[in-house]
Coordinates of C-alpha atoms and ligand atoms in Angstrom, one line a residue:
M1 CA 0.0 0.0 0.0
P2 CA 1.5 3.4 -1.0
E3 CA 1.8 5.8 2.0
K4 CA 0.1 9.2 1.9
I5 CA 2.5 12.0 2.7
F6 CA 1.5 15.6 3.0
I7 CA 4.4 18.0 2.9
G8 CA 3.9 21.6 4.0
V9 CA 6.8 24.0 3.5
A10 CA 7.2 27.4 5.1
W11 CA 5.7 30.3 3.2
P12 CA 8.4 32.8 2.3
Y13 CA 7.5 36.5 2.5
A14 CA 7.5 37.9 -1.0
N15 CA 9.6 40.9 0.1
G16 CA 13.1 40.0 -1.2
S17 CA 15.1 37.4 -3.1
L18 CA 15.6 33.9 -1.7
H19 CA 19.0 33.2 0.0
T20 CA 20.7 29.9 0.7
G21 CA 19.7 30.0 4.4
Q22 CA 16.1 29.7 3.4
I23 CA 16.8 27.1 0.8
V24 CA 18.7 24.8 3.3
G25 CA 16.3 25.6 6.0
A26 CA 13.1 24.4 4.3
Y27 CA 12.9 24.1 0.6
L28 CA 15.7 21.7 -0.3
P29 CA 15.0 19.3 2.6
A30 CA 11.3 19.2 1.6
D31 CA 12.2 18.6 -2.0
I32 CA 14.6 15.7 -1.2
F33 CA 12.0 14.1 1.0
A34 CA 9.2 14.5 -1.6
R35 CA 11.4 13.2 -4.4
Y36 CA 12.3 10.2 -2.4
H37 CA 8.7 9.3 -1.4
R38 CA 7.5 9.8 -5.0
A39 CA 10.3 7.5 -6.3
A40 CA 9.3 5.0 -3.6
G41 CA 5.8 4.9 -5.1
N42 CA 4.0 6.9 -2.3
R43 CA 1.3 9.5 -2.7
V44 CA 2.9 12.9 -2.1
L45 CA 1.2 16.4 -1.9
M46 CA 3.9 19.1 -1.4
V47 CA 2.6 22.7 -1.2
S48 CA 3.6 26.2 -0.2
G49 CA 3.2 29.6 -1.6
S50 CA 4.4 33.2 -1.3
D51 CA 3.3 35.1 1.7
Q52 CA 2.0 38.3 0.4
H53 CA 0.7 39.8 3.6
G54 CA 2.0 41.3 6.8
T55 CA 4.3 44.1 7.7
P56 CA 7.4 42.6 5.9
I57 CA 5.7 43.4 2.6
T58 CA 4.2 46.8 3.6
V59 CA 7.5 48.0 5.1
R60 CA 9.4 47.3 1.9
A61 CA 6.5 48.7 -0.3
E62 CA 6.6 52.0 1.7
Q63 CA 10.4 52.3 1.5
E64 CA 10.2 51.9 -2.3
G65 CA 7.0 53.9 -2.9
R66 CA 5.3 50.9 -4.5
S67 CA 2.0 49.2 -3.6
P68 CA 2.2 46.0 -1.4
Q69 CA 0.6 44.2 -4.4
E70 CA 3.4 45.2 -6.7
V71 CA 6.2 44.2 -4.3
A72 CA 4.5 40.8 -3.6
G73 CA 3.8 40.2 -7.3
H74 CA 7.4 40.9 -8.3
F75 CA 9.0 38.5 -5.9
H76 CA 6.4 35.8 -6.4
R77 CA 7.3 35.7 -10.0
E78 CA 11.0 35.6 -9.1
F79 CA 10.4 32.7 -6.6
L80 CA 8.6 30.7 -9.3
E81 CA 11.6 31.0 -11.6
T82 CA 14.0 30.1 -8.7
W83 CA 12.0 26.9 -7.9
E84 CA 12.1 25.9 -11.5
R85 CA 15.9 26.5 -11.9
L86 CA 16.7 25.0 -8.5
G87 CA 14.5 22.0 -9.1
I88 CA 12.1 22.4 -6.2
S89 CA 9.2 20.0 -7.3
W90 CA 6.0 21.5 -5.9
D91 CA 2.7 19.9 -6.4
L92 CA 1.3 23.4 -5.9
Y93 CA 3.1 26.7 -5.2
T94 CA 0.5 29.4 -4.8
T95 CA 0.2 32.7 -2.8
T96 CA -1.8 33.9 0.2
G97 CA -3.4 36.5 -2.2
T98 CA -6.0 34.1 -3.7
E99 CA -9.7 34.4 -3.1
N100 CA -9.6 30.7 -2.1
H101 CA -7.1 31.4 0.7
A102 CA -9.0 34.3 2.1
Q103 CA -12.1 32.2 2.3
V104 CA -10.5 29.2 4.0
A105 CA -8.7 31.5 6.4
Q106 CA -12.0 33.3 7.2
D107 CA -13.8 30.0 7.7
I108 CA -11.2 28.7 10.2
F109 CA -11.4 32.1 12.0
L110 CA -15.2 31.8 12.4
T111 CA -15.1 28.1 13.3
L112 CA -12.7 28.9 16.2
L113 CA -14.7 32.0 17.2
N114 CA -17.9 29.9 17.2
K115 CA -16.3 27.3 19.3
G116 CA -15.1 29.8 21.9
H117 CA -11.4 29.5 21.1
I118 CA -11.3 33.1 19.9
Y119 CA -12.4 36.1 22.0
K120 CA -12.3 39.9 21.8
E121 CA -10.3 42.2 24.1
S122 CA -8.7 45.6 24.2
M123 CA -4.9 45.6 24.4
P124 CA -2.2 48.1 24.9
L125 CA -0.4 48.7 21.6
P126 CA 2.4 51.0 20.5
Y127 CA 1.1 54.1 18.6
C128 CA 3.3 56.7 16.9
P129 CA 2.0 60.3 17.4
N130 CA 4.3 61.5 14.6
D131 CA 3.0 59.0 12.1
R132 CA -0.5 58.9 13.6
R133 CA -0.8 55.2 13.4
F134 CA -0.6 52.0 15.4
L135 CA 2.7 50.2 14.9
P136 CA 2.2 46.5 14.3
D137 CA 5.1 43.9 14.3
R138 CA 7.9 45.1 12.1
Y139 CA 7.1 48.8 12.6
V140 CA 8.6 48.6 16.1
E141 CA 11.9 47.4 17.4
G142 CA 13.4 47.2 20.8
I143 CA 15.1 45.0 23.4
C144 CA 13.8 41.5 23.9
P145 CA 12.5 41.1 27.5
H146 CA 13.6 37.4 27.5
C147 CA 17.1 37.4 26.2
G148 CA 18.1 41.1 26.0
Y149 CA 18.7 41.1 22.3
D150 CA 18.5 44.7 20.9
G151 CA 16.7 44.5 17.5
A152 CA 13.7 42.2 18.5
R153 CA 10.6 43.0 16.5
G154 CA 7.1 43.6 17.7
D155 CA 6.0 40.0 17.1
Q156 CA 9.1 37.9 17.6
C157 CA 12.7 37.9 18.7
D158 CA 15.0 36.5 16.1
N159 CA 17.7 35.8 18.7
C160 CA 15.8 33.5 21.1
G161 CA 12.9 32.6 18.9
K162 CA 10.2 33.6 21.4
T163 CA 7.0 35.2 20.1
L164 CA 6.4 38.6 21.7
N165 CA 3.7 41.2 22.2
A166 CA 4.9 44.6 21.0
A167 CA 4.2 46.4 24.3
D168 CA 6.6 44.0 26.1
L169 CA 9.7 45.4 24.2
L170 CA 12.1 47.5 26.2
N171 CA 13.5 50.8 24.8
M172 CA 10.9 50.6 22.0
R173 CA 11.3 52.8 18.9
C174 CA 9.2 53.5 15.8
R175 CA 10.9 52.1 12.7
I176 CA 9.4 54.8 10.5
C177 CA 10.6 57.9 12.4
G178 CA 12.7 56.5 15.2
A179 CA 10.6 58.1 18.0
A180 CA 9.5 56.4 21.1
P181 CA 5.9 55.3 20.6
E182 CA 3.2 55.9 23.2
I183 CA 0.9 53.1 24.3
R184 CA -2.8 53.3 23.3
S185 CA -5.6 50.8 23.6
S186 CA -7.0 48.9 20.6
E187 CA -9.6 46.2 20.4
H188 CA -8.4 42.8 18.9
F189 CA -9.3 39.2 18.6
F190 CA -7.3 36.6 20.7
L191 CA -6.6 33.0 20.2
R192 CA -7.2 31.1 23.5
L193 CA -3.8 29.3 23.4
S194 CA -3.7 29.0 27.2
A195 CA -6.5 26.4 26.9
F196 CA -4.4 24.3 24.6
N197 CA -1.3 24.0 26.9
E198 CA -2.2 20.6 28.4
P199 CA -3.7 19.1 25.2
L200 CA -0.5 20.1 23.3
K201 CA 1.6 18.4 26.1
A202 CA -0.4 15.2 25.7
W203 CA -0.1 15.3 21.9
L204 CA 3.7 15.7 22.2
A205 CA 4.0 12.6 24.4
D206 CA 4.6 10.3 21.5
K207 CA 6.9 12.6 19.5
G208 CA 10.1 11.0 20.4
H209 CA 11.0 10.8 16.7
W210 CA 11.2 14.6 16.5
R211 CA 14.6 16.3 16.4
K212 CA 15.8 17.1 19.9
P213 CA 16.2 20.8 19.5
V214 CA 12.6 21.2 18.1
L215 CA 11.0 19.0 20.7
N216 CA 12.9 20.4 23.7
W217 CA 12.3 24.1 22.7
T218 CA 8.5 23.3 22.3
L219 CA 8.3 21.4 25.6
G220 CA 10.2 24.3 27.3
I221 CA 7.6 26.8 26.1
L222 CA 4.7 24.6 27.4
T223 CA 6.4 24.2 30.8
E224 CA 6.4 28.0 31.1
G225 CA 2.8 28.1 29.9
L226 CA 1.3 29.3 26.7
Q227 CA -0.3 32.7 26.7
D228 CA -3.2 33.9 24.6
R229 CA -2.3 35.7 21.5
A230 CA -3.7 38.5 19.4
I231 CA -4.5 37.2 15.9
T232 CA -5.6 40.6 14.4
R233 CA -3.6 43.7 13.6
D234 CA -4.2 47.4 12.9
I235 CA -3.2 47.3 9.3
E236 CA -5.1 47.4 6.1
W237 CA -3.1 44.9 4.0
G238 CA -4.1 41.3 4.5
V239 CA -7.1 39.0 4.9
P240 CA -10.2 41.0 6.2
I241 CA -11.8 40.0 9.5
P242 CA -15.2 38.3 8.4
L243 CA -17.3 40.4 10.8
E244 CA -18.8 44.0 10.6
G245 CA -17.0 46.9 12.1
Y246 CA -13.3 45.9 11.6
A247 CA -12.5 47.7 8.3
T248 CA -9.1 49.1 9.6
K249 CA -7.9 45.7 11.0
R250 CA -6.8 42.5 9.3
I251 CA -6.2 38.9 10.4
Y252 CA -2.6 38.6 11.7
V253 CA -0.3 37.3 8.9
W254 CA 0.9 34.3 10.9
F255 CA -2.5 33.1 11.8
E256 CA -3.6 33.1 8.2
A257 CA -0.3 32.0 6.6
V258 CA -0.3 28.6 8.4
I259 CA -3.9 28.1 7.2
G260 CA -2.3 28.3 3.8
Y261 CA -1.3 24.6 4.1
L262 CA -5.0 23.7 4.1
S263 CA -6.1 26.3 1.5
A264 CA -3.3 25.2 -0.9
A265 CA -4.4 21.6 -0.5
K266 CA -7.9 22.6 -1.4
E267 CA -6.7 24.7 -4.3
W268 CA -4.7 21.7 -5.6
A269 CA -7.8 19.5 -5.4
Q270 CA -9.9 22.0 -7.2
S271 CA -7.4 22.4 -10.0
R272 CA -7.4 18.6 -10.5
G273 CA -11.2 18.7 -10.9
E274 CA -11.6 16.6 -7.7
P275 CA -12.6 19.2 -5.1
E276 CA -12.6 16.6 -2.2
A277 CA -9.2 15.1 -3.0
W278 CA -7.5 17.2 -0.3
R279 CA -9.2 15.1 2.4
E280 CA -7.1 12.0 1.8
F281 CA -4.1 14.0 3.0
W282 CA -5.8 15.8 5.9
E283 CA -8.1 13.2 7.4
G284 CA -7.6 9.9 9.0
D285 CA -4.6 7.8 10.2
A286 CA -3.5 6.7 6.7
A287 CA -1.9 10.1 6.0
R288 CA 1.2 11.6 7.6
T289 CA 1.9 15.3 7.7
Y290 CA 5.3 16.8 7.7
Y291 CA 6.3 20.5 8.0
F292 CA 9.7 21.6 6.7
I293 CA 10.7 25.0 8.2
G294 CA 13.6 26.9 9.6
K295 CA 14.0 27.2 13.3
D296 CA 12.5 30.7 13.5
N297 CA 9.2 29.2 12.5
I298 CA 9.1 26.6 15.1
P299 CA 6.5 28.1 17.5
F300 CA 4.0 28.6 14.7
H301 CA 4.2 25.0 13.6
T302 CA 4.6 23.0 16.9
L303 CA 2.3 25.2 19.0
I304 CA 0.0 27.7 17.3
W305 CA -1.0 25.7 14.2
P306 CA -1.5 22.4 16.1
A307 CA -3.7 24.3 18.6
M308 CA -5.7 25.8 15.7
L309 CA -6.2 22.3 14.2
M310 CA -7.2 20.9 17.6
G311 CA -9.7 23.7 17.9
C312 CA -11.2 23.0 14.5
D313 CA -11.4 19.3 15.2
G314 CA -11.0 16.6 12.6
L315 CA -7.9 17.7 10.6
N316 CA -4.6 15.9 11.0
L317 CA -1.9 17.4 13.2
P318 CA 1.8 17.4 12.3
Y319 CA 3.4 14.0 12.4
D320 CA 6.8 15.6 12.3
V321 CA 8.3 19.1 12.1
P322 CA 11.9 18.5 11.1
A323 CA 13.0 22.2 11.5
N324 CA 16.6 23.0 10.6
Q325 CA 18.9 25.3 12.5
Y326 CA 20.6 28.3 10.7
L327 CA 23.0 28.3 7.9
T328 CA 25.2 31.2 8.8
V329 CA 27.5 33.3 6.6
R330 CA 30.7 34.5 8.4
G331 CA 29.2 33.1 11.6
A332 CA 26.1 35.3 11.5
K333 CA 22.5 34.8 10.5
A334 CA 21.9 35.9 6.9
S335 CA 21.1 39.6 6.7
T336 CA 19.7 41.5 3.8
S337 CA 20.6 44.9 5.2
R338 CA 24.3 43.8 5.6
N339 CA 24.2 41.9 2.3
L340 CA 25.4 38.9 4.3
A341 CA 23.8 36.2 2.3
V342 CA 24.3 34.1 -0.9
W343 CA 21.3 35.1 -3.1
V344 CA 20.0 32.1 -5.1
P345 CA 19.1 33.9 -8.4
D346 CA 22.6 35.3 -8.4
Y347 CA 24.2 31.9 -7.6
L348 CA 22.2 30.3 -10.5
S349 CA 23.3 32.9 -12.9
R350 CA 26.9 31.5 -12.6
Y351 CA 26.8 27.9 -11.3
D352 CA 24.9 24.6 -11.6
P353 CA 22.0 23.9 -9.4
D354 CA 23.1 20.4 -8.4
S355 CA 26.5 21.7 -7.0
L356 CA 24.6 23.9 -4.6
R357 CA 22.0 21.3 -3.7
Y358 CA 24.9 18.9 -3.0
H359 CA 26.8 21.3 -0.8
L360 CA 23.8 22.5 1.1
S361 CA 22.7 18.8 1.7
A362 CA 26.2 17.8 2.9
T363 CA 26.2 20.7 5.4
M364 CA 22.5 20.8 6.3
P365 CA 22.1 22.3 9.8
E366 CA 19.9 19.5 11.0
T367 CA 20.7 19.7 14.7
S368 CA 23.1 22.7 15.0
D369 CA 24.0 25.7 13.0
S370 CA 26.5 25.3 10.2
D371 CA 28.4 28.0 8.3
F372 CA 28.6 28.5 4.5
T373 CA 31.9 29.4 2.9
W374 CA 32.8 29.5 -0.7
A375 CA 36.1 27.7 0.0
D376 CA 34.1 24.7 1.3
F377 CA 31.7 25.0 -1.7
V378 CA 34.5 24.8 -4.2
R379 CA 36.3 22.1 -2.3
R380 CA 33.3 19.8 -2.2
N381 CA 32.4 20.4 -5.9
N382 CA 36.0 19.6 -6.9
D383 CA 36.8 16.8 -4.5
E384 CA 33.5 15.1 -4.0
L385 CA 31.3 15.8 -7.1
V386 CA 34.0 15.9 -9.7
A387 CA 36.8 13.7 -8.4
T388 CA 34.7 11.1 -6.6
W389 CA 31.2 10.7 -8.0
G390 CA 31.6 12.4 -11.4
N391 CA 34.9 10.7 -12.1
L392 CA 33.5 7.2 -11.2
V393 CA 30.7 7.7 -13.7
H394 CA 32.8 9.3 -16.4
R395 CA 35.6 6.9 -16.6
V396 CA 33.4 3.8 -16.4
L397 CA 30.9 5.1 -19.1
T398 CA 33.5 6.5 -21.5
F399 CA 35.7 3.4 -21.3
T400 CA 32.7 1.1 -21.8
Y401 CA 31.3 3.2 -24.6
R402 CA 34.6 3.1 -26.5
H403 CA 35.7 -0.5 -25.9
F404 CA 32.3 -2.3 -26.0
D405 CA 30.7 -0.7 -28.9
G406 CA 28.4 1.6 -27.0
A407 CA 26.7 -1.1 -25.0
I408 CA 26.8 -2.7 -21.6
P409 CA 29.0 -5.8 -21.7
P410 CA 28.0 -9.1 -20.2
P411 CA 29.6 -10.4 -17.0
V412 CA 31.7 -13.6 -17.3
E413 CA 32.1 -15.7 -14.1
P414 CA 31.9 -12.8 -11.5
D415 CA 34.1 -13.4 -8.5
E416 CA 33.4 -12.5 -4.9
S417 CA 34.5 -8.9 -5.2
D418 CA 32.3 -8.3 -8.2
R419 CA 29.3 -9.8 -6.4
G420 CA 30.2 -8.0 -3.2
L421 CA 30.2 -4.6 -5.0
L422 CA 26.6 -5.1 -6.2
A423 CA 25.5 -6.4 -2.8
R424 CA 26.9 -3.3 -1.2
A425 CA 25.2 -1.1 -3.7
E426 CA 21.9 -2.7 -3.1
E427 CA 22.3 -2.3 0.7
T428 CA 23.3 1.3 0.2
L429 CA 20.2 2.1 -1.8
A430 CA 18.0 0.7 0.9
Q431 CA 19.9 2.5 3.6
V432 CA 19.7 5.9 1.9
G433 CA 15.9 5.5 1.5
K434 CA 15.6 4.6 5.2
E435 CA 17.6 7.7 6.3
I436 CA 15.6 10.0 4.0
G437 CA 12.3 8.6 5.3
L438 CA 13.5 9.5 8.9
C439 CA 14.5 13.0 7.8
H440 CA 18.2 12.2 8.3
L441 CA 19.1 13.8 4.9
R442 CA 22.8 14.4 5.7
A443 CA 23.3 10.8 6.7
G444 CA 21.5 9.6 3.5
L445 CA 23.8 11.6 1.3
G446 CA 26.9 10.6 3.3
A447 CA 26.1 6.8 2.8
A448 CA 25.7 7.3 -0.9
M449 CA 29.0 9.2 -1.2
A450 CA 30.8 6.5 0.8
M451 CA 29.5 3.9 -1.6
A452 CA 30.9 6.0 -4.6
Q453 CA 34.3 6.0 -2.9
E454 CA 34.0 2.2 -2.5
A455 CA 33.2 1.8 -6.1
N456 CA 36.3 3.8 -7.0
R457 CA 38.5 1.5 -4.9
Y458 CA 36.9 -1.5 -6.6
L459 CA 37.8 0.0 -10.0
E460 CA 41.4 0.7 -8.9
E461 CA 41.7 -2.9 -7.8
K462 CA 40.2 -4.3 -11.0
S463 CA 41.7 -1.8 -13.4
P464 CA 39.8 -2.8 -16.5
W465 CA 41.8 -0.3 -18.5
K466 CA 45.0 -2.3 -17.8
I467 CA 43.6 -5.7 -18.6
I468 CA 41.4 -5.0 -21.6
E469 CA 43.9 -6.4 -24.0
A470 CA 45.0 -9.4 -21.9
D471 CA 41.7 -10.5 -20.3
R472 CA 38.7 -8.9 -22.0
P473 CA 36.0 -11.0 -20.2
K474 CA 37.5 -10.0 -16.8
A475 CA 37.4 -6.3 -17.8
A476 CA 33.8 -6.7 -19.1
T477 CA 32.8 -8.3 -15.7
A478 CA 34.3 -5.4 -13.7
L479 CA 32.6 -2.7 -15.9
H480 CA 29.2 -4.5 -15.7
A481 CA 29.5 -4.6 -11.9
A482 CA 30.6 -0.9 -11.8
I483 CA 27.6 0.1 -14.0
G484 CA 25.3 -1.8 -11.6
A485 CA 26.7 0.2 -8.7
I486 CA 26.5 3.5 -10.7
N487 CA 22.8 2.7 -11.5
A488 CA 22.0 2.2 -7.9
L489 CA 23.8 5.4 -6.9
K490 CA 21.9 7.3 -9.6
V491 CA 18.7 6.5 -7.7
A492 CA 20.3 7.2 -4.3
F493 CA 21.6 10.6 -5.4
Y494 CA 18.5 11.5 -7.4
P495 CA 16.6 13.3 -4.6
Y496 CA 19.7 15.4 -3.9
M497 CA 20.9 16.1 -7.4
P498 CA 17.9 15.5 -9.8
F499 CA 19.4 17.3 -12.8
T500 CA 22.6 15.3 -13.1
C501 CA 21.0 12.1 -12.1
Q502 CA 18.4 12.5 -14.9
R503 CA 21.2 13.1 -17.4
L504 CA 23.1 10.0 -16.1
H505 CA 19.8 8.0 -16.5
S506 CA 19.9 8.8 -20.3
Y507 CA 23.6 8.0 -20.6
L508 CA 22.9 4.6 -19.2
G509 CA 20.5 4.1 -22.0
F510 CA 17.1 4.5 -20.2
A511 CA 14.2 6.5 -21.6
G512 CA 11.8 8.4 -19.3
A513 CA 12.4 9.7 -15.8
V514 CA 14.6 8.2 -13.0
T515 CA 11.4 7.9 -10.8
D516 CA 9.6 5.7 -13.4
R517 CA 11.6 2.8 -12.2
G518 CA 11.0 3.2 -8.5
W519 CA 13.4 3.1 -5.5
R520 CA 14.7 -0.3 -6.6
F521 CA 18.0 -1.9 -7.2
V522 CA 18.3 -2.9 -10.8
V523 CA 21.4 -4.0 -12.7
P524 CA 21.1 -2.8 -16.3
Q525 CA 20.9 -5.7 -18.8
P526 CA 24.0 -6.6 -20.8
G527 CA 23.5 -5.3 -24.3
Q528 CA 21.7 -2.2 -23.3
R529 CA 22.8 0.7 -25.5
L530 CA 24.5 3.6 -23.8
A531 CA 24.2 7.2 -24.9
K532 CA 27.5 9.1 -25.5
P533 CA 28.4 10.2 -22.0
E534 CA 29.4 13.8 -21.0
A535 CA 30.9 14.9 -17.7
L536 CA 28.3 15.4 -15.0
F537 CA 30.0 18.2 -13.2
K538 CA 32.4 21.1 -13.9
K539 CA 35.6 21.7 -11.9
L540 CA 35.6 25.2 -10.4
E541 CA 38.6 27.5 -10.3
P542 CA 39.8 28.2 -6.7
S543 CA 40.2 31.8 -7.7
L544 CA 36.4 32.2 -7.6
V545 CA 36.5 31.9 -3.8
E546 CA 38.1 35.4 -3.5
E547 CA 35.8 36.9 -6.0
E548 CA 32.6 35.5 -4.3
E549 CA 33.9 36.4 -0.8
A550 CA 34.4 40.0 -2.0
R551 CA 30.7 40.2 -3.1
L552 CA 29.6 39.5 0.5
G553 CA 29.0 42.2 3.0
H554 CA 30.6 42.2 6.5
Ligands
ZN1 ZN1 15.0 37.2 22.7
ZN2 ZN1 6.9 57.1 14.0

């Protein structure tokens, strides 16, 4: 029976280009996971979309004298192009700007209101007398009352990850004019999160398979006790509150963005002409739900969204939230203002997508932060992709193509080491699949690369190029085994490096897609025609390290 796997991936704000920190945090791991499950024959629905709402968009729009719509539309189109070029294989990538999303978000709001999980109350909020407006979220900045970080925003501290209420910030300032805001009262809707504290603890009791930092952080918040949270804002850009009398307020961007997972599933079902098809991924024990996010999104996916789902009753809660830690640049979190980031469209204008996918997968910050350096990137590309995996493929295929008339030769009396290589390749393919299924993506890639090294050692030992004249059958046997190992590694590497593995698939003489043949160990038949092979990867000049480092800010 195929498994049903729903994959929700963080909704990026459409207010700036995507950088490698976001890619490694959420999009690449989700894509690897989705590609593996599809290859294994499981039913997958992977969705996300551009977050068009909230103060990240309006702040940028005001700075540039454009409308929020223009800013969001511009970056949404850029994101679509980035996904295509980087190979992020969405089943649906939409936006929070659709009519469908507004409707689904308003339905959930009203359901929770009618069930008593949402209530109305006045709250003290920062108001700037100069700008004559309330200052939601990113319009204020100050010192985090929990960790002392100066630069915490009105909704969350990026340093300790805690969600905040703007009025709690110390030394608060208006981000438009720099003045100290006054505090005024404004009426808002609140999600009764405190009532979900104990149900969430009970739900987490069987989540031992979660990554330790994610589970421990979440349990720590529940031990302190969840507080009710305002889910509306004094802003006019966003999803309207579906009640009379709130024309100057909107539903808080985070409350509605997480609902995007459900609205996107519904949009996907409608676009297939099967409007109820979303249910198979959202209802019942047969489906499992995964959320791929960066660590700054943990509270919204392990506390707030599960509480909302519990409150609605009947929709599946997350099975796993494999949040990644940060990929730093020069030891710091990516920063747009300091240009301390590797921008993906910029990267793709000069280099191949699979080199980046490989490097980010190999350094994925699964349980602790890792640091991106161009020197590491070049070293891995040259030593691991070109010299180990690429060289294994290239010398086996070009030699076979030339000496065996463009076809896979038959094995003749294979010995123990020939059979051993194929056995190890089969085990490796199974192991890589198991690791990916457990969201251990780095370990899966490591196992595949170790197998490529082993295949290289086998070839050194057999040296078919030295014995081709003296013992052609023995050379043929070694090449046949090496091609079997390469074919298994093609499948194992495919979720990580889909572009080059698809090319390799055609060099090996197969038609169609790698995934058509499943996550299965198959030794190609002797006699199968090869296509003329080309190198899979390009060697990079060490001098580019200095050039690229110079582009980065400090
Ligand atoms: Zn903090
Ligand atoms: Zn101001």
